[in-house]
Short mmCIF file of C-alpha atoms in Angstrom, two decimals:
data_model
loop_
_atom_site.label_atom_id
_atom_site.label_comp_id
_atom_site.label_asym_id
_atom_site.label_seq_id
_atom_site.Cartn_x
_atom_site.Cartn_y
_atom_site.Cartn_z
CA MET A 2 -46.27 28.49 229.40
CA VAL A 3 -46.53 31.67 231.72
CA LYS A 4 -43.27 32.49 233.74
CA GLU A 5 -42.94 34.57 236.91
CA LEU A 6 -39.89 35.57 238.85
CA ILE A 7 -40.34 36.14 242.64
CA ILE A 8 -37.33 37.83 244.26
CA ASN A 9 -37.17 37.83 247.99
CA SER A 10 -34.51 40.05 249.64
CA ALA A 11 -33.52 39.06 253.17
CA PRO A 12 -30.70 40.29 255.50
CA ASN A 13 -28.61 37.11 254.78
CA GLY A 14 -29.06 37.21 250.97
CA VAL A 15 -31.58 37.04 248.01
CA THR A 16 -33.78 34.06 247.22
CA ILE A 17 -35.15 33.75 243.62
CA ALA A 18 -38.04 31.65 242.77
CA LEU A 19 -38.98 30.95 239.13
CA LEU A 20 -42.69 29.75 238.55
CA GLN A 21 -44.02 28.22 235.50
CA ASP A 22 -47.74 28.28 235.32
CA LYS A 23 -47.71 29.13 239.08
CA GLN A 24 -45.74 25.96 239.77
CA LEU A 25 -42.20 26.37 241.50
CA VAL A 26 -39.44 24.94 239.20
CA GLU A 27 -36.26 26.65 240.22
CA LEU A 28 -35.09 28.13 243.59
CA THR A 29 -31.86 29.85 244.00
CA THR A 30 -30.16 31.51 246.94
CA GLU A 31 -27.65 34.18 246.46
CA HIS A 32 -25.76 34.75 249.86
CA ILE A 33 -24.30 38.25 250.55
CA ASN A 34 -20.92 36.61 251.45
CA ASN A 35 -20.74 34.27 248.39
CA ASN A 36 -17.40 35.37 246.76
CA TYR A 37 -16.93 32.35 244.74
CA ALA A 38 -19.87 32.21 242.11
CA VAL A 39 -19.47 30.53 238.95
CA GLY A 40 -17.97 32.89 236.36
CA ASP A 41 -15.99 35.09 238.65
CA ILE A 42 -12.40 35.73 237.57
CA TYR A 43 -9.42 35.69 239.98
CA LEU A 44 -5.80 36.22 239.91
CA GLY A 45 -4.75 32.76 241.07
CA ARG A 46 -1.29 31.79 242.44
CA ILE A 47 -0.18 28.45 241.74
CA LYS A 48 0.57 26.54 245.13
CA LYS A 49 1.12 22.89 244.29
CA ILE A 50 1.71 20.95 241.04
CA MET A 51 0.38 17.45 241.27
CA PRO A 52 1.92 15.39 238.50
CA GLY A 53 0.09 12.32 239.51
CA LEU A 54 -3.26 14.02 239.10
CA ASN A 55 -2.02 16.20 236.15
CA ALA A 56 -3.52 19.10 238.01
CA ALA A 57 -2.56 22.11 240.28
CA PHE A 58 -3.83 23.55 243.42
CA VAL A 59 -4.38 27.24 243.21
CA ASP A 60 -4.79 29.85 245.84
CA VAL A 61 -7.75 32.15 245.11
CA GLY A 62 -8.34 33.43 248.55
CA TYR A 63 -10.54 30.44 249.75
CA GLU A 64 -9.97 28.58 252.93
CA LYS A 65 -8.91 25.68 250.75
CA ASP A 66 -6.95 25.79 247.58
CA ALA A 67 -8.87 25.57 244.36
CA PHE A 68 -8.41 22.74 241.82
CA LEU A 69 -7.19 23.29 238.24
CA HIS A 70 -6.94 20.23 236.02
CA TYR A 71 -4.68 20.26 232.81
CA LEU A 72 -7.84 19.83 230.60
CA ASP A 73 -9.37 22.84 231.97
CA LEU A 74 -6.25 25.00 231.18
CA GLY A 75 -7.56 25.76 227.49
CA PRO A 76 -5.57 25.38 224.43
CA GLN A 77 -4.26 29.11 224.73
CA VAL A 78 -3.11 29.26 228.26
CA GLN A 79 0.37 30.04 227.12
CA SER A 80 -1.08 33.35 225.71
CA LEU A 81 -2.85 34.03 228.86
CA ILE A 82 0.37 33.52 230.86
CA LYS A 83 2.19 35.86 228.47
CA LEU A 84 -0.35 38.50 228.70
CA THR A 85 -0.42 38.28 232.44
CA LYS A 86 3.39 38.73 232.60
CA ILE A 87 3.59 41.73 230.29
CA VAL A 88 0.64 43.51 231.95
CA LYS A 89 2.03 42.94 235.42
CA ASN A 90 5.41 44.41 234.03
CA GLY A 91 3.66 47.48 232.89
CA SER A 92 4.74 46.91 229.22
CA TYR A 93 1.40 46.22 227.74
CA LYS A 94 -1.09 49.14 227.80
CA GLU A 95 -3.66 48.20 225.18
CA LYS A 96 -7.04 46.99 226.39
CA LEU A 97 -7.80 44.58 223.58
CA LEU A 98 -5.62 42.01 221.80
CA ASN A 99 -5.24 43.69 218.30
CA ASN A 100 -1.40 43.86 218.37
CA PHE A 101 -0.96 40.66 220.66
CA LYS A 102 0.82 37.72 219.07
CA LEU A 103 -0.75 34.50 220.17
CA GLU A 104 1.33 31.56 221.43
CA GLU A 105 0.94 28.03 219.98
CA ASP A 106 -1.95 25.69 221.45
CA ILE A 107 -0.76 23.39 224.11
CA ASN A 108 -0.64 19.71 223.60
CA LYS A 109 -4.03 18.03 224.55
CA SER A 110 -2.18 15.01 226.18
CA GLY A 111 0.55 17.10 227.84
CA LYS A 112 1.75 17.36 231.47
CA ILE A 113 0.78 20.35 233.72
CA SER A 114 4.31 20.52 234.84
CA GLU A 115 5.34 21.56 231.43
CA VAL A 116 3.02 24.55 231.37
CA LEU A 117 2.70 25.76 234.99
CA ASN A 118 5.09 26.11 237.83
CA ARG A 119 4.95 26.95 241.54
CA ASN A 120 4.08 30.56 242.52
CA MET A 121 3.16 31.43 238.87
CA LEU A 122 0.13 33.93 238.71
CA LEU A 123 -2.56 33.03 236.37
CA PRO A 124 -6.06 34.41 235.70
CA VAL A 125 -8.67 31.80 236.42
CA GLN A 126 -12.34 31.41 236.32
CA ILE A 127 -14.65 29.69 238.77
CA ALA A 128 -16.11 26.61 237.08
CA LYS A 129 -17.64 25.06 240.14
CA GLU A 130 -18.49 26.62 243.40
CA PRO A 131 -16.98 25.14 246.72
CA ILE A 132 -19.18 22.00 247.29
CA SER A 133 -19.02 20.10 250.81
CA THR A 134 -15.37 19.96 251.83
CA LYS A 135 -13.98 20.72 248.33
CA GLY A 136 -12.69 24.04 247.27
CA PRO A 137 -13.74 25.60 243.97
CA ARG A 138 -12.98 23.97 240.64
CA LEU A 139 -11.19 26.38 238.15
CA SER A 140 -10.71 26.86 234.44
CA SER A 141 -8.19 29.16 232.72
CA ASP A 142 -9.97 28.87 229.57
CA LEU A 143 -11.77 32.29 230.15
CA SER A 144 -15.07 33.21 228.68
CA ILE A 145 -17.42 36.23 229.17
CA ALA A 146 -21.11 35.40 228.78
CA GLY A 147 -23.62 37.78 227.44
CA ARG A 148 -27.35 37.38 226.59
CA PHE A 149 -26.86 36.54 222.87
CA VAL A 150 -23.07 35.66 222.54
CA VAL A 151 -20.11 34.57 224.67
CA LEU A 152 -16.80 36.26 224.11
CA VAL A 153 -13.68 34.02 224.26
CA PRO A 154 -10.28 35.63 224.27
CA PHE A 155 -7.23 34.28 222.43
CA SER A 156 -9.20 32.62 219.83
CA GLU A 157 -10.52 33.33 216.29
CA SER A 158 -13.18 30.59 215.94
CA ILE A 159 -16.99 31.40 215.71
CA SER A 160 -19.18 28.66 217.09
CA ILE A 161 -23.04 28.51 216.86
CA SER A 162 -25.39 26.67 219.27
CA LYS A 163 -26.43 23.29 217.89
CA LYS A 164 -30.15 24.16 218.76
CA ILE A 165 -30.10 26.62 215.85
CA LYS A 166 -31.11 24.14 213.08
CA SER A 167 -31.65 26.48 210.15
CA ASN A 168 -28.40 26.68 207.84
CA THR A 169 -29.62 29.94 206.55
CA GLU A 170 -29.86 31.45 209.98
CA ARG A 171 -26.50 29.90 211.00
CA VAL A 172 -24.83 31.53 207.94
CA ARG A 173 -26.47 34.86 208.64
CA LEU A 174 -25.42 34.89 212.27
CA LYS A 175 -21.87 33.86 211.50
CA LYS A 176 -21.55 36.68 208.87
CA ILE A 177 -22.89 39.40 211.37
CA VAL A 178 -20.27 38.15 214.19
CA GLU A 179 -17.53 37.96 211.69
CA SER A 180 -18.13 41.68 210.81
CA ILE A 181 -18.19 43.04 214.36
CA LYS A 182 -15.99 40.97 216.45
CA PRO A 183 -12.45 42.16 217.41
CA LYS A 184 -9.17 40.48 216.46
CA ASN A 185 -7.96 37.57 218.56
CA PHE A 186 -11.46 37.01 220.11
CA GLY A 187 -13.65 34.12 219.43
CA VAL A 188 -17.38 34.09 219.93
CA ILE A 189 -19.98 31.45 220.87
CA ILE A 190 -23.45 32.30 219.45
CA ARG A 191 -26.26 31.46 221.90
CA THR A 192 -29.48 29.90 221.12
CA VAL A 193 -31.38 33.02 221.88
CA SER A 194 -29.57 34.87 219.17
CA GLU A 195 -31.81 33.15 216.61
CA GLY A 196 -33.79 35.98 214.59
CA LYS A 197 -32.03 38.65 216.28
CA GLY A 198 -30.67 41.77 214.15
CA VAL A 199 -27.27 43.43 214.00
CA ALA A 200 -27.89 46.10 216.52
CA GLU A 201 -28.81 43.63 219.28
CA LEU A 202 -25.84 41.37 218.56
CA GLN A 203 -23.44 44.27 218.43
CA LYS A 204 -24.83 45.94 221.55
CA ASP A 205 -24.27 42.58 223.41
CA LEU A 206 -20.70 42.11 222.03
CA LEU A 207 -19.70 45.52 222.94
CA ASP A 208 -20.81 45.11 226.41
CA LEU A 209 -18.73 42.02 226.69
CA ILE A 210 -15.75 43.82 225.09
CA SER A 211 -16.11 46.43 227.72
CA ARG A 212 -15.95 43.86 230.37
CA TRP A 213 -12.80 42.48 228.95
CA GLU A 214 -11.37 45.99 228.89
CA THR A 215 -12.24 46.27 232.63
CA ILE A 216 -10.21 42.80 233.19
CA SER A 217 -7.21 44.28 231.35
CA ALA A 218 -7.23 47.48 233.39
CA ARG A 219 -7.67 45.72 236.62
CA LEU A 220 -5.00 42.88 236.00
CA GLU A 221 -2.02 45.15 236.55
CA ALA A 222 -3.20 46.34 240.05
CA THR A 223 -4.89 43.27 241.26
CA GLU A 224 -3.13 41.43 244.10
CA PRO A 225 -2.49 37.72 243.81
CA SER A 226 -5.52 35.54 245.09
CA LYS A 227 -7.89 38.48 244.69
CA LYS A 228 -10.95 38.86 242.41
CA ILE A 229 -10.41 40.64 239.13
CA LEU A 230 -14.03 40.64 237.85
CA GLY A 231 -17.21 39.19 239.29
CA GLU A 232 -19.96 37.55 237.45
CA MET A 233 -23.35 39.31 237.41
CA GLY A 234 -25.63 38.50 240.46
CA ARG A 235 -27.81 35.37 240.28
CA THR A 236 -30.87 37.59 239.53
CA SER A 237 -29.29 39.25 236.47
CA THR A 238 -27.78 35.89 235.40
CA ILE A 239 -31.19 34.19 235.44
CA LEU A 240 -32.69 37.07 233.47
CA ARG A 241 -29.92 36.95 230.93
CA ASP A 242 -30.37 33.25 230.26
CA LEU A 243 -34.15 33.01 230.53
CA LEU A 244 -35.84 36.31 230.02
CA ASN A 245 -38.27 36.15 226.91
CA ALA A 246 -41.81 37.11 226.01
CA ASP A 247 -43.19 34.20 228.26
CA PHE A 248 -42.42 36.12 231.33
CA THR A 249 -45.40 37.97 232.60
CA ASN A 250 -44.32 39.28 236.04
CA ILE A 251 -41.09 39.89 238.01
CA HIS A 252 -41.94 40.75 241.50
CA VAL A 253 -39.24 42.28 243.95
CA ASN A 254 -39.64 43.07 247.51
CA ASP A 255 -36.56 45.35 247.81
CA THR A 256 -36.37 48.87 246.21
CA ALA A 257 -32.64 48.82 245.43
CA ILE A 258 -32.89 45.30 243.68
CA PHE A 259 -36.05 46.49 242.03
CA GLU A 260 -34.21 49.40 240.41
CA GLU A 261 -31.32 47.25 239.43
CA VAL A 262 -33.51 44.64 237.92
CA ARG A 263 -35.57 47.21 236.17
CA MET A 264 -32.50 48.85 234.67
CA TYR A 265 -31.24 45.44 233.50
CA VAL A 266 -34.45 44.61 231.85
CA ARG A 267 -34.73 47.82 230.10
CA ASP A 268 -31.24 47.41 228.62
CA ILE A 269 -31.70 43.86 227.35
CA SER A 270 -35.49 44.04 226.62
CA PRO A 271 -37.00 47.44 226.82
CA GLU A 272 -40.52 46.12 225.89
CA LEU A 273 -40.47 43.90 229.04
CA GLU A 274 -39.60 46.74 231.47
CA LYS A 275 -43.26 47.13 232.52
CA ILE A 276 -43.45 43.43 233.94
CA VAL A 277 -40.96 44.38 236.79
CA LYS A 278 -43.04 45.26 239.94
CA LEU A 279 -42.17 46.38 243.40
CA TYR A 280 -44.01 44.24 245.93
CA LYS A 281 -45.24 46.56 248.78
CA HIS A 282 -47.67 44.30 250.83
CA LYS A 283 -47.02 43.54 254.45
CA GLU A 284 -47.40 39.78 253.93
CA PRO A 285 -43.99 38.06 253.13
CA ILE A 286 -43.76 37.95 249.28
CA PHE A 287 -43.13 34.11 249.13
CA GLU A 288 -46.32 33.60 251.37
CA HIS A 289 -48.34 35.92 249.11
CA PHE A 290 -47.45 34.15 245.91
CA GLY A 291 -47.65 30.55 247.37
CA VAL A 292 -44.05 29.93 247.14
CA GLU A 293 -43.48 29.23 250.87
CA LYS A 294 -46.12 26.45 250.84
CA GLN A 295 -44.60 24.88 247.64
CA ILE A 296 -41.21 24.76 249.20
CA LYS A 297 -42.52 23.10 252.29
CA SER A 298 -44.44 20.47 250.36
CA THR A 299 -41.81 19.90 247.71
CA PHE A 300 -38.46 19.54 249.58
CA GLY A 301 -37.88 16.64 251.94
CA ARG A 302 -37.49 12.89 251.77
CA THR A 303 -40.85 12.04 250.42
CA VAL A 304 -42.54 14.00 247.64
CA ASN A 305 -46.30 13.28 247.00
CA LEU A 306 -47.76 13.27 243.52
CA PRO A 307 -51.26 14.37 242.72
CA GLY A 308 -52.45 10.96 241.73
CA GLY A 309 -51.67 9.32 245.00
CA ALA A 310 -48.13 8.01 244.03
CA TYR A 311 -45.05 9.37 245.73
CA LEU A 312 -41.31 9.54 245.41
CA VAL A 313 -38.69 8.68 247.94
CA ILE A 314 -35.50 10.80 247.47
CA GLU A 315 -32.21 9.70 249.29
CA HIS A 316 -28.72 11.36 249.04
CA THR A 317 -25.43 9.70 249.57
CA GLU A 318 -21.80 11.17 249.07
CA ALA A 319 -21.60 9.45 245.55
CA LEU A 320 -25.10 9.65 244.09
CA HIS A 321 -28.84 10.52 244.55
CA VAL A 322 -31.41 7.73 244.50
CA ILE A 323 -35.10 8.30 243.66
CA ASP A 324 -37.57 5.55 244.16
CA VAL A 325 -40.99 5.72 242.63
CA ASN A 326 -43.83 4.22 244.74
CA SER A 327 -47.61 3.82 243.46
CA GLY A 328 -48.91 4.55 246.97
CA ASN A 329 -52.59 4.51 247.48
CA ARG A 330 -53.21 4.79 243.66
CA THR A 331 -56.09 2.55 242.72
CA ALA A 332 -56.28 0.68 239.47
CA ASN A 333 -57.93 -2.32 237.80
CA PRO A 334 -55.85 -5.40 238.93
CA GLU A 335 -56.04 -6.82 235.30
CA ASN A 336 -54.28 -3.74 234.02
CA GLN A 337 -51.35 -3.30 236.18
CA GLU A 338 -49.00 -2.58 233.24
CA GLU A 339 -50.99 0.47 232.13
CA ASN A 340 -51.17 1.68 235.66
CA ALA A 341 -47.46 1.25 236.22
CA PHE A 342 -46.96 3.32 232.88
CA MET A 343 -49.18 6.07 234.08
CA VAL A 344 -47.62 6.41 237.64
CA ASN A 345 -43.99 6.35 235.99
CA LYS A 346 -45.11 9.10 233.66
CA GLU A 347 -46.34 11.22 236.41
CA ALA A 348 -43.15 10.54 238.33
CA ALA A 349 -40.88 11.41 235.33
CA LYS A 350 -42.30 14.85 235.15
CA GLU A 351 -41.86 15.56 238.93
CA ILE A 352 -38.32 14.04 238.85
CA ALA A 353 -37.37 16.46 236.11
CA ARG A 354 -38.73 19.20 238.14
CA GLN A 355 -37.10 18.02 241.39
CA LEU A 356 -33.61 17.91 239.79
CA ARG A 357 -33.93 21.62 238.68
CA LEU A 358 -35.58 22.72 241.82
CA ARG A 359 -32.91 21.05 244.31
CA ASP A 360 -30.16 21.64 241.67
CA MET A 361 -29.15 17.94 242.20
CA GLY A 362 -25.89 17.12 240.32
CA GLY A 363 -23.66 14.18 239.85
CA ILE A 364 -25.30 10.68 239.42
CA VAL A 365 -28.98 10.18 239.89
CA VAL A 366 -30.44 6.55 239.69
CA VAL A 367 -34.21 6.43 239.41
CA ASP A 368 -36.04 3.07 240.28
CA PHE A 369 -39.23 3.31 238.30
CA ILE A 370 -42.00 0.76 238.71
CA ASP A 371 -41.32 -2.31 236.67
CA MET A 372 -42.95 -2.54 233.10
CA HIS A 373 -42.84 -5.48 230.86
CA LYS A 374 -43.83 -3.90 227.52
CA PRO A 375 -40.66 -2.64 225.53
CA ASN A 376 -42.91 0.04 224.01
CA ASN A 377 -43.97 1.41 227.31
CA ARG A 378 -40.24 1.46 228.50
CA LYS A 379 -39.29 3.32 225.37
CA ASP A 380 -42.18 5.86 225.66
CA LEU A 381 -41.25 6.55 229.20
CA PHE A 382 -37.49 7.10 228.30
CA ASP A 383 -38.69 9.65 225.43
CA TYR A 384 -41.09 11.30 227.98
CA LEU A 385 -38.35 11.76 230.60
CA LYS A 386 -35.95 13.27 227.91
CA GLN A 387 -38.69 15.64 226.82
CA GLN A 388 -39.34 16.88 230.43
CA MET A 389 -35.59 17.25 230.94
CA ALA A 390 -35.19 19.36 227.82
CA LEU A 391 -36.36 22.30 229.89
CA ASP A 392 -33.18 21.76 232.31
CA ARG A 393 -30.46 24.42 231.46
CA ALA A 394 -27.86 22.22 233.20
CA LYS A 395 -25.88 19.80 230.91
CA HIS A 396 -27.28 16.16 231.48
CA THR A 397 -27.18 12.75 230.06
CA ILE A 398 -29.99 10.06 230.41
CA LEU A 399 -29.40 6.40 229.84
CA PRO A 400 -32.34 4.03 228.79
CA PRO A 401 -33.93 1.88 231.38
CA SER A 402 -31.84 -1.14 232.42
CA LYS A 403 -33.54 -4.59 232.61
CA PHE A 404 -34.11 -3.80 236.19
CA GLY A 405 -36.04 -0.86 235.36
CA LEU A 406 -33.27 1.55 236.59
CA VAL A 407 -32.69 4.90 234.76
CA GLN A 408 -29.32 6.49 235.25
CA ILE A 409 -28.89 10.22 234.89
CA THR A 410 -25.82 12.33 235.00
CA ARG A 411 -26.26 16.07 235.65
CA GLN A 412 -23.82 18.94 235.74
CA ARG A 413 -23.02 20.20 239.24
CA VAL A 414 -21.58 23.63 239.54
CA ARG A 415 -22.84 24.90 242.97
CA PRO A 416 -23.98 23.15 246.06
CA GLU A 417 -27.42 21.47 246.13
CA MET A 418 -30.36 23.37 247.37
CA ASN A 419 -31.28 21.73 250.63
CA ILE A 420 -34.17 23.00 252.70
CA VAL A 421 -35.13 21.30 256.01
CA THR A 422 -38.93 20.74 255.86
CA ASN A 423 -39.34 19.18 259.46
CA GLU A 424 -39.25 21.81 261.95
CA LYS A 425 -38.40 21.85 265.56
CA CYS A 426 -41.61 22.37 267.61
CA PRO A 427 -41.53 25.95 268.82
CA ALA A 428 -43.93 25.40 271.49
CA CYS A 429 -41.99 22.60 273.46
CA ASP A 430 -38.52 23.26 272.00
CA GLY A 431 -38.32 19.54 271.08
CA THR A 432 -39.13 18.29 274.58
CA GLY A 433 -42.70 17.07 273.81
CA GLU A 434 -44.06 19.21 276.73
CA ILE A 435 -45.36 22.72 276.76
CA LYS A 436 -46.16 25.28 279.47
CA ALA A 437 -49.55 24.99 280.95
CA SER A 438 -52.08 26.88 278.94
CA ILE A 439 -53.83 28.11 282.21
CA VAL A 440 -50.80 30.36 283.00
CA LEU A 441 -50.68 31.85 279.46
CA MET A 442 -52.70 34.95 280.41
CA ASP A 443 -50.54 35.55 283.41
CA ASP A 444 -47.43 35.61 281.15
CA ILE A 445 -48.98 37.98 278.76
CA GLU A 446 -50.13 40.27 281.64
CA ASN A 447 -46.84 40.26 283.42
CA ASN A 448 -44.99 41.12 280.27
CA LEU A 449 -47.54 43.79 279.36
CA ASN A 450 -47.05 45.39 282.67
CA TYR A 451 -43.34 45.35 282.50
CA ILE A 452 -43.47 46.94 278.87
CA LEU A 453 -45.98 49.84 280.07
CA SER A 454 -44.56 50.47 283.51
CA GLU A 455 -40.79 49.83 283.16
CA GLN A 456 -40.08 50.41 279.41
CA ASN A 457 -42.69 53.31 279.14
CA GLU A 458 -43.67 52.19 275.58
CA LYS A 459 -46.33 54.53 274.26
CA SER A 460 -47.94 52.31 271.77
CA VAL A 461 -48.17 48.39 272.15
CA THR A 462 -49.56 45.73 269.80
CA LEU A 463 -50.21 42.24 271.04
CA THR A 464 -50.00 39.53 268.34
CA VAL A 465 -51.37 36.05 269.29
CA HIS A 466 -52.97 32.95 267.89
CA PRO A 467 -56.66 33.61 266.60
CA TYR A 468 -58.14 31.67 269.57
CA ILE A 469 -56.34 33.68 271.96
CA GLU A 470 -57.30 36.96 270.25
CA ALA A 471 -61.05 35.88 270.53
CA TYR A 472 -60.59 35.02 274.29
CA ILE A 473 -59.07 38.44 275.02
CA LYS A 474 -61.80 40.34 273.16
CA LYS A 475 -64.79 38.38 274.20
CA GLY A 476 -67.55 39.74 276.55
CA ILE A 477 -68.75 43.24 277.18
CA ILE A 478 -66.00 43.96 279.73
CA SER A 479 -63.18 42.07 277.90
CA ARG A 480 -59.56 41.51 278.92
CA GLN A 481 -58.74 44.23 276.40
CA TRP A 482 -61.10 46.86 278.22
CA LYS A 483 -59.73 45.83 281.48
CA TRP A 484 -56.17 46.62 280.28
CA PHE A 485 -57.40 49.98 279.01
CA LEU A 486 -58.98 50.68 282.46
CA ASN A 487 -55.88 49.47 284.33
CA TYR A 488 -53.19 51.40 282.21
CA GLY A 489 -55.07 54.17 280.50
CA LYS A 490 -53.76 53.03 277.15
CA TRP A 491 -55.59 50.98 274.45
CA ILE A 492 -53.65 47.75 273.76
CA LYS A 493 -54.22 46.58 270.15
CA VAL A 494 -54.61 42.80 269.64
CA LYS A 495 -53.93 41.19 266.39
CA SER A 496 -53.94 37.49 265.38
CA SER A 497 -51.60 35.50 263.21
CA PRO A 498 -52.66 32.04 261.91
CA SER A 499 -49.01 31.00 261.67
CA TYR A 500 -48.48 31.28 265.49
CA TYR A 501 -48.80 28.15 267.79
CA LEU A 502 -51.49 28.32 270.39
CA THR A 503 -49.21 29.66 273.27
CA GLU A 504 -46.98 32.00 271.18
CA PHE A 505 -47.25 35.75 271.62
CA HIS A 506 -45.27 38.70 270.67
CA PHE A 507 -45.32 42.57 271.54
CA MET A 508 -44.90 45.13 268.80
CA ASN A 509 -44.08 48.87 269.16
CA SER A 510 -45.38 51.78 266.99
CA LYS A 511 -42.93 51.07 264.28
CA ASP A 512 -44.10 47.41 264.08
CA GLU A 513 -40.79 46.24 265.57
CA GLU A 514 -40.86 43.47 268.15
CA ILE A 515 -40.20 44.60 271.76
CA LYS A 516 -37.50 42.31 273.07
CA LEU A 517 -38.25 40.89 276.66
#
């Protein structure tokens, strides 16, 4: 499987597209003003205790108070509260926890009013970004994720990913981590640690310890409701979690981000530094790599499948519904069961992709085409699980019900990616009527006269639809030559296939649009 990362930097943020075998499978947008990303750590102030919900509302500077449930406090929240108090008082100067005495774990079935009180200061971590009308969801069970391990303060336990099956490897990794981890810190060993040596694990762990030292240093001076430490950007997070030898290219269209990504890849996988490439062509990066076309064809209410079938995707407040339709797919009427099975398998593969691509979370109900053979239903269920195995988000899939419905729950930590694919007609502005094409040349020439005579532009380029370009350049004495004879300046004429018929723009010598 060949993987490519296409990073498109724009004034309002960065959009990251993950391609597998040239097919778009993940699309992530990181907005410049997004201050509440999963993993960010804030010094929260408790605003309200809600005994009925066994939860608290916390001020982290967002327009709505964030939500912290008792079950998200973490067993060692009393140690975190104690550390916050003594650091704020200036009586604890150490950066690690070697001489820190841990408090007892809280009762799993306890009450939040027994642990927290109003106006208390508590470091909290964003577990879910603000979604719809809700504020962020918080956790005070802090963790700092690295490439190979996750550092957990106020703990001594070492956990190993269940996906590492070999007992020998599990024992080896545990011994390595036990020998290098600091006191009063727990470690979660991630799947990608399998087969890694002591040096790589130690370097990753030392980076995480350094980040904890940053938290300790900043905690004393941080004002309530302010950020203590930010998670890495989405680009670095994706690289941290996904980067492996399967990646062949990482294309970036921004010099600063290119340097940032190149340095990060050099740190975590020096042998892959050469795959980071700066994109320099004039054509937009997403158009060059076919991402824009895939976005337009993949998002929307209806998604067409290669075999002629299609999906209809509907969203409600409580859940997402996906309906599988055979469409114009032709098959032998005597073998409808086999046809339904093939359509359902094709749909299952696309559904797994759509969930990742749109980052759809919560409850998803899929209405597959009815099949009567139990073996086919089981095979479809197994195939869907196989396709969903590539999804990094936590998810659960229930077997098909007797009505042919499959229920999926998928972790939701950030707002769903929603792209509007139906565009307002730029020619008529939604009215259904456009300006008469007979006056188009008059408009162009009036604007050209104003630009050259009133604004005194030295160099002008006219960009139009290809048909209009051909009309302007046709003949021995073309319109373009007439302009030259009239103004004494050669007006360059370029075409853009993406323009509608009556669209035109004037560019200056710096290729910037001349505002009229």
